[in-house]
mmCIF file of C-alpha atoms in Angstrom:
data_model
loop_
_atom_site.group_PDB
_atom_site.id
_atom_site.type_symbol
_atom_site.label_atom_id
_atom_site.label_comp_id
_atom_site.label_asym_id
_atom_site.label_seq_id
_atom_site.Cartn_x
_atom_site.Cartn_y
_atom_site.Cartn_z
ATOM 1 C CA PHE R 1 1.416 -1.838 -2.777
ATOM 2 C CA PRO R 2 -1.456 -1.080 -0.537
ATOM 3 C CA VAL R 3 -5.356 -0.762 -1.382
ATOM 4 C CA THR R 4 -7.408 -0.045 1.525
ATOM 5 C CA ILE R 5 -11.052 -0.292 1.676
ATOM 6 C CA GLN R 6 -12.660 2.134 4.110
ATOM 7 C CA SER R 7 -16.070 1.471 5.801
ATOM 8 C CA ASP R 8 -18.136 3.766 3.651
ATOM 9 C CA GLY R 9 -16.710 2.058 0.469
ATOM 10 C CA LYS R 10 -14.132 4.430 -0.615
ATOM 11 C CA ILE R 11 -10.797 3.010 -1.444
ATOM 12 C CA LEU R 12 -7.294 4.728 -0.403
ATOM 13 C CA LEU R 13 -4.201 3.745 -2.911
ATOM 14 C CA GLY R 14 -0.636 3.921 -2.213
ATOM 15 C CA GLY R 15 2.224 3.378 -4.405
ATOM 16 C CA THR R 16 5.239 5.357 -6.837
ATOM 17 C CA PHE R 17 2.440 6.866 -8.771
ATOM 18 C CA THR R 18 1.965 10.872 -9.373
ATOM 19 C CA THR R 19 -1.104 10.880 -11.125
ATOM 20 C CA TYR R 20 -4.615 9.042 -11.205
ATOM 21 C CA GLY R 21 -6.423 9.415 -14.228
ATOM 22 C CA GLY R 22 -4.640 12.498 -15.269
ATOM 23 C CA THR R 23 -4.998 14.204 -11.795
ATOM 24 C CA THR R 24 -2.012 14.866 -9.864
ATOM 25 C CA ALA R 25 -1.898 12.576 -6.773
ATOM 26 C CA ASN R 26 1.614 11.993 -5.665
ATOM 27 C CA ARG R 27 1.907 8.210 -3.940
ATOM 28 C CA LEU R 28 -1.469 8.376 -2.155
ATOM 29 C CA CYS R 29 -5.037 9.426 -3.096
ATOM 30 C CA ARG R 30 -8.445 7.872 -2.645
ATOM 31 C CA ILE R 31 -11.122 6.805 -5.188
ATOM 32 C CA THR R 32 -14.833 6.005 -4.859
ATOM 33 C CA SER R 33 -16.335 2.773 -5.544
ATOM 34 C CA THR R 34 -16.739 3.692 -9.255
ATOM 35 C CA GLY R 35 -13.021 4.399 -9.519
ATOM 36 C CA SER R 36 -13.309 7.829 -10.128
ATOM 37 C CA ILE R 37 -10.603 10.155 -7.639
ATOM 38 C CA ASP R 38 -12.255 11.425 -5.137
ATOM 39 C CA SER R 39 -11.803 15.023 -4.822
ATOM 40 C CA THR R 40 -12.830 16.063 -1.230
ATOM 41 C CA PHE R 41 -9.360 14.224 0.147
ATOM 42 C CA ASN R 42 -5.979 15.726 0.048
ATOM 43 C CA THR R 43 -7.237 18.524 -2.518
ATOM 44 C CA SER R 44 -4.661 21.520 -1.196
ATOM 45 C CA GLY R 45 -1.491 19.714 -0.786
ATOM 46 C CA THR R 46 1.577 17.900 -2.758
ATOM 47 C CA GLY R 47 1.139 14.779 -1.142
ATOM 48 C CA ILE R 48 4.190 12.175 -0.580
ATOM 49 C CA GLN R 49 7.255 13.641 -1.702
ATOM 50 C CA GLY R 50 10.864 13.564 -1.162
ATOM 51 C CA THR R 51 14.336 11.915 -1.617
ATOM 52 C CA ILE R 52 15.216 10.097 1.623
ATOM 53 C CA ASP R 53 18.795 12.027 1.622
ATOM 54 C CA PRO R 54 17.975 15.672 0.426
ATOM 55 C CA SER R 55 21.669 15.985 0.213
ATOM 56 C CA ILE R 56 22.062 13.576 -2.444
ATOM 57 C CA PRO R 57 20.863 14.827 -6.150
ATOM 58 C CA LEU R 58 18.834 11.731 -7.032
ATOM 59 C CA PRO R 59 15.185 11.550 -8.493
ATOM 60 C CA ASP R 60 12.097 11.582 -6.060
ATOM 61 C CA ASP R 61 12.166 7.627 -5.084
ATOM 62 C CA SER R 62 9.542 7.947 -2.312
ATOM 63 C CA ALA R 63 6.602 5.783 -1.900
ATOM 64 C CA VAL R 64 3.557 4.743 0.165
ATOM 65 C CA ASN R 65 3.895 0.814 1.186
ATOM 66 C CA SER R 66 1.500 0.698 3.662
ATOM 67 C CA ILE R 67 -2.037 2.333 4.808
ATOM 68 C CA ALA R 68 -4.091 1.494 8.246
ATOM 69 C CA ILE R 69 -7.289 2.787 9.192
ATOM 70 C CA ARG R 70 -7.433 3.588 13.214
ATOM 71 C CA SER R 71 -10.400 3.200 15.226
ATOM 72 C CA THR R 72 -10.619 6.921 15.184
ATOM 73 C CA GLY R 73 -11.039 7.331 11.068
ATOM 74 C CA ASN R 74 -7.739 8.776 11.123
ATOM 75 C CA ILE R 75 -5.285 7.127 8.558
ATOM 76 C CA LEU R 76 -1.535 5.781 9.264
ATOM 77 C CA VAL R 77 0.442 6.045 6.196
ATOM 78 C CA GLY R 78 3.969 4.133 5.916
ATOM 79 C CA GLY R 79 6.766 4.232 3.529
ATOM 80 C CA VAL R 80 9.808 5.707 2.085
ATOM 81 C CA PHE R 81 8.967 9.549 2.275
ATOM 82 C CA ALA R 82 10.671 12.738 3.706
ATOM 83 C CA TYR R 83 7.761 15.319 3.160
ATOM 84 C CA TYR R 84 3.838 15.622 3.276
ATOM 85 C CA ASN R 85 1.977 18.204 1.726
ATOM 86 C CA SER R 86 5.474 19.926 2.167
ATOM 87 C CA ALA R 87 5.603 19.162 5.918
ATOM 88 C CA THR R 88 8.781 17.414 7.219
ATOM 89 C CA VAL R 89 7.762 13.895 7.963
ATOM 90 C CA ARG R 90 9.688 10.440 7.845
ATOM 91 C CA HIS R 91 8.448 7.558 6.922
ATOM 92 C CA LEU R 92 5.282 7.358 9.094
ATOM 93 C CA ILE R 93 2.316 10.080 9.163
ATOM 94 C CA GLU R 94 -1.123 10.122 10.409
ATOM 95 C CA ILE R 95 -3.753 12.125 8.300
ATOM 96 C CA SER R 96 -7.378 12.711 9.056
ATOM 97 C CA SER R 97 -10.318 11.298 6.546
ATOM 98 C CA ASN R 98 -10.164 14.319 4.195
ATOM 99 C CA GLY R 99 -6.177 13.887 3.849
ATOM 100 C CA SER R 100 -5.176 16.681 6.137
ATOM 101 C CA ILE R 101 -2.036 16.169 8.569
ATOM 102 C CA THR R 102 -3.476 15.651 12.317
ATOM 103 C CA SER R 103 -1.636 17.216 15.372
ATOM 104 C CA ASN R 104 -0.792 13.497 16.120
ATOM 105 C CA ASN R 105 2.621 12.989 14.864
ATOM 106 C CA ASN R 106 5.209 12.893 17.026
ATOM 107 C CA PHE R 107 6.275 9.458 16.306
ATOM 108 C CA PRO R 108 9.762 8.706 17.045
ATOM 109 C CA ILE R 109 10.471 7.373 13.545
ATOM 110 C CA ASN R 110 10.276 10.559 12.314
ATOM 111 C CA ASN R 111 13.524 11.590 14.278
ATOM 112 C CA ILE R 112 15.685 9.554 12.092
ATOM 113 C CA VAL R 113 17.594 11.171 9.399
ATOM 114 C CA THR R 114 18.498 8.205 6.878
ATOM 115 C CA THR R 115 21.150 8.264 4.377
ATOM 116 C CA ASN R 116 22.474 6.771 1.022
ATOM 117 C CA GLU R 117 19.572 4.335 0.568
ATOM 118 C CA PRO R 118 16.159 4.094 0.796
ATOM 119 C CA ARG R 119 15.212 2.959 4.309
ATOM 120 C CA GLY R 120 11.622 3.294 5.804
ATOM 121 C CA ILE R 121 8.482 1.621 6.670
ATOM 122 C CA PHE R 122 7.117 -1.567 4.655
ATOM 123 C CA THR R 123 4.115 -2.638 6.834
ATOM 124 C CA ILE R 124 1.649 -1.439 9.393
ATOM 125 C CA LEU R 125 -0.433 -3.648 11.462
ATOM 126 C CA LEU R 126 -2.906 -1.842 14.114
ATOM 127 C CA LEU R 127 -3.641 -3.757 17.334
ATOM 128 C CA SER R 128 -5.702 -3.481 19.753
ATOM 129 C CA ASN R 129 -6.298 0.208 21.596
ATOM 130 C CA ASP R 130 -4.842 1.583 18.424
ATOM 131 C CA ASP R 131 -1.297 0.546 19.127
ATOM 132 C CA PHE R 132 0.473 -0.814 16.054
ATOM 133 C CA LEU R 133 3.522 -2.333 14.723
ATOM 134 C CA ILE R 134 5.662 -1.090 12.422
ATOM 135 C CA GLY R 135 8.249 -3.221 10.265
ATOM 136 C CA GLY R 136 10.594 -2.331 7.317
ATOM 137 C CA ASN R 137 14.302 -1.474 6.621
ATOM 138 C CA TYR R 138 15.059 1.524 8.644
ATOM 139 C CA PHE R 139 17.820 2.175 11.389
ATOM 140 C CA SER R 140 17.915 0.138 14.705
ATOM 141 C CA LEU R 141 16.317 2.216 17.491
ATOM 142 C CA PHE R 142 16.879 0.722 21.252
ATOM 143 C CA ASN R 143 18.076 -2.334 19.422
ATOM 144 C CA HIS R 144 14.497 -3.080 18.139
ATOM 145 C CA ARG R 145 15.780 -3.924 14.449
ATOM 146 C CA PHE R 146 13.406 -3.296 11.567
ATOM 147 C CA LEU R 147 10.159 -4.049 13.740
ATOM 148 C CA ASN R 148 8.845 -1.572 16.674
ATOM 149 C CA LYS R 149 5.529 -1.646 18.415
ATOM 150 C CA ILE R 150 3.902 1.916 18.900
ATOM 151 C CA THR R 151 1.987 3.011 21.755
ATOM 152 C CA ASN R 152 0.893 6.668 22.350
ATOM 153 C CA ASN R 153 3.546 7.933 19.990
ATOM 154 C CA SER R 154 6.213 5.998 21.722
ATOM 155 C CA PHE R 155 8.255 3.129 21.314
ATOM 156 C CA ASN R 156 6.748 0.253 23.567
ATOM 157 C CA LEU R 157 10.069 -1.126 25.323
ATOM 158 C CA SER R 158 7.716 -4.034 26.257
ATOM 159 C CA PHE R 159 7.921 -5.361 23.008
ATOM 160 C CA ASN R 160 11.565 -6.626 22.736
ATOM 161 C CA PRO R 161 12.664 -8.651 19.479
ATOM 162 C CA GLY R 162 16.350 -8.544 20.920
ATOM 163 C CA THR R 163 18.570 -8.170 18.161
ATOM 164 C CA GLY R 164 15.625 -8.405 15.393
ATOM 165 C CA VAL R 165 15.915 -9.587 12.162
ATOM 166 C CA SER R 166 19.247 -10.116 10.476
ATOM 167 C CA TYR R 167 21.653 -12.370 8.147
ATOM 168 C CA GLN R 168 23.829 -14.779 8.898
ATOM 169 C CA TYR R 169 26.470 -13.574 6.240
ATOM 170 C CA SER R 170 27.048 -9.762 5.221
ATOM 171 C CA SER R 171 25.480 -8.472 1.870
ATOM 172 C CA SER R 172 25.175 -4.835 1.100
ATOM 173 C CA ALA R 173 23.056 -6.241 -2.062
ATOM 174 C CA HIS R 174 20.470 -7.663 0.088
ATOM 175 C CA PRO R 175 19.180 -4.831 2.423
ATOM 176 C CA LEU R 176 17.437 -6.558 5.456
ATOM 177 C CA THR R 177 13.370 -6.286 5.128
ATOM 178 C CA THR R 178 10.670 -6.893 7.474
ATOM 179 C CA LYS R 179 8.030 -6.612 4.752
ATOM 180 C CA GLY R 180 4.992 -7.839 6.165
ATOM 181 C CA ILE R 181 3.638 -8.170 9.537
ATOM 182 C CA ALA R 182 0.289 -10.378 10.079
ATOM 183 C CA LEU R 183 -1.745 -11.445 13.191
ATOM 184 C CA GLN R 184 -2.952 -14.989 14.082
ATOM 185 C CA ASN R 185 -6.128 -15.429 15.652
ATOM 186 C CA ASP R 186 -4.530 -16.523 19.130
ATOM 187 C CA GLY R 187 -2.415 -13.159 18.895
ATOM 188 C CA LYS R 188 0.569 -14.458 18.023
ATOM 189 C CA ILE R 189 2.613 -12.169 15.393
ATOM 190 C CA ILE R 190 3.814 -13.394 11.891
ATOM 191 C CA ILE R 191 6.439 -11.583 10.602
ATOM 192 C CA TYR R 192 8.123 -12.084 6.900
ATOM 193 C CA GLY R 193 10.251 -10.561 4.377
ATOM 194 C CA ASP R 194 13.933 -10.917 3.215
ATOM 195 C CA PHE R 195 16.013 -11.801 6.606
ATOM 196 C CA PHE R 196 17.703 -14.957 7.600
ATOM 197 C CA ASN R 197 17.931 -14.495 11.410
ATOM 198 C CA TYR R 198 15.662 -13.574 14.082
ATOM 199 C CA ASN R 199 17.200 -12.850 17.337
ATOM 200 C CA SER R 200 20.325 -14.804 16.150
ATOM 201 C CA VAL R 201 17.760 -17.757 15.704
ATOM 202 C CA ARG R 202 17.717 -19.119 12.117
ATOM 203 C CA THR R 203 14.450 -18.119 10.483
ATOM 204 C CA PRO R 204 14.745 -17.890 6.828
ATOM 205 C CA GLY R 205 12.005 -15.324 5.531
ATOM 206 C CA ILE R 206 9.554 -15.831 8.216
ATOM 207 C CA ALA R 207 9.240 -15.899 12.230
ATOM 208 C CA ARG R 208 6.542 -15.984 14.534
ATOM 209 C CA LEU R 209 6.625 -13.974 17.760
ATOM 210 C CA ASN R 210 4.984 -14.019 21.093
ATOM 211 C CA ASN R 211 3.067 -10.432 21.763
ATOM 212 C CA ASP R 212 6.322 -9.456 23.897
ATOM 213 C CA GLY R 213 8.398 -9.861 20.917
ATOM 214 C CA SER R 214 10.012 -13.278 21.754
ATOM 215 C CA LEU R 215 10.455 -15.715 19.325
ATOM 216 C CA ASP R 216 7.964 -18.514 19.180
ATOM 217 C CA THR R 217 10.155 -21.428 19.095
ATOM 218 C CA ALA R 218 7.363 -24.004 18.438
ATOM 219 C CA PHE R 219 6.890 -22.607 15.043
ATOM 220 C CA ASN R 220 10.110 -23.793 12.790
ATOM 221 C CA LEU R 221 9.401 -24.071 8.931
ATOM 222 C CA ILE R 222 11.693 -26.924 7.853
ATOM 223 C CA THR R 223 12.090 -24.528 4.433
ATOM 224 C CA ALA R 224 11.584 -21.244 3.633
ATOM 225 C CA GLY R 225 12.814 -18.176 1.991
ATOM 226 C CA LYS R 226 12.630 -14.329 1.073
ATOM 227 C CA ILE R 227 8.475 -14.198 1.461
ATOM 228 C CA GLY R 228 7.011 -10.998 -0.779
ATOM 229 C CA ALA R 229 3.416 -12.102 0.428
ATOM 230 C CA LEU R 230 1.533 -13.811 3.091
ATOM 231 C CA ALA R 231 -2.192 -14.273 4.237
ATOM 232 C CA VAL R 232 -3.534 -15.865 7.499
ATOM 233 C CA GLN R 233 -6.470 -18.412 6.384
ATOM 234 C CA SER R 234 -9.697 -18.180 9.125
ATOM 235 C CA ASP R 235 -8.340 -22.210 9.752
ATOM 236 C CA GLY R 236 -5.029 -20.425 10.731
ATOM 237 C CA LYS R 237 -3.187 -22.103 7.849
ATOM 238 C CA LEU R 238 -0.614 -19.755 5.958
ATOM 239 C CA ILE R 239 -0.322 -18.816 2.649
ATOM 240 C CA ALA R 240 2.853 -17.494 1.370
ATOM 241 C CA SER R 241 4.574 -16.026 -1.998
ATOM 242 C CA ILE R 242 8.233 -17.455 -1.935
ATOM 243 C CA THR R 243 10.409 -15.536 -4.368
ATOM 244 C CA SER R 244 13.694 -17.428 -3.029
ATOM 245 C CA LEU R 245 14.255 -20.818 -1.175
ATOM 246 C CA VAL R 246 16.677 -21.694 1.484
ATOM 247 C CA ALA R 247 16.730 -24.375 3.848
ATOM 248 C CA ASN R 248 16.740 -23.909 7.496
ATOM 249 C CA ASN R 249 19.942 -26.036 8.058
ATOM 250 C CA SER R 250 21.477 -24.442 5.337
ATOM 251 C CA THR R 251 24.317 -21.765 5.010
ATOM 252 C CA THR R 252 23.646 -21.414 1.398
ATOM 253 C CA PRO R 253 22.360 -17.480 0.865
ATOM 254 C CA TYR R 254 19.364 -16.969 -1.286
ATOM 255 C CA ARG R 255 18.538 -18.008 -4.612
ATOM 256 C CA ASP R 256 16.099 -15.766 -6.193
ATOM 257 C CA TRP R 257 13.472 -17.076 -8.353
ATOM 258 C CA GLU R 258 12.580 -13.784 -9.749
#
């Protein structure tokens, strides 16, 4: 779950928690550098809440999975949720530095009504000019499956992942997920998560994209798998946590190590 440090040293936390230090804080809070809760952040609201399909009588399964701070100082929050401070939203919201909802929230992802399973946003990556990429396991839109670029609150159709991430076999027990997105120094994009193909090319768990969303075929790991975390080093090398393993020339489904 996300831990994001602001320029003033305060820290934004996201997750599935409902309290922090005995104070109600539904899945999102801000703390000071000493670890105490910041009482100036979102003091008048109910925070992140809501099952994804309100017609299904399940416990609240909402979560904050990603937090990103824009150049304006406003904060993007992505996850699996339906409400923020009782306002209806879907998986993605922009809030001000004090936690209030901004007027800049007409994101296309918020028009998605999901059912039966928690689908939402797992990762947000800020780009130049305040464009950003989102990844997750939400429904397909404009054929941009599980990965989209947002420009001026709209899907940027010049970024075209084609058919996006997929499995080579059908398994409802393994929901496709773009778990994370990272940016290399040369501007190329690394995506990782729980998938087998990208745009019908075998890329188990990880793929590198050009800035238009097309697959960089020069990046071709011999062996990869379901990747849970990844970091780009200053020298451009990648460090990845692989929770299952599959060879690129194998037709064997993932074998979990978890």
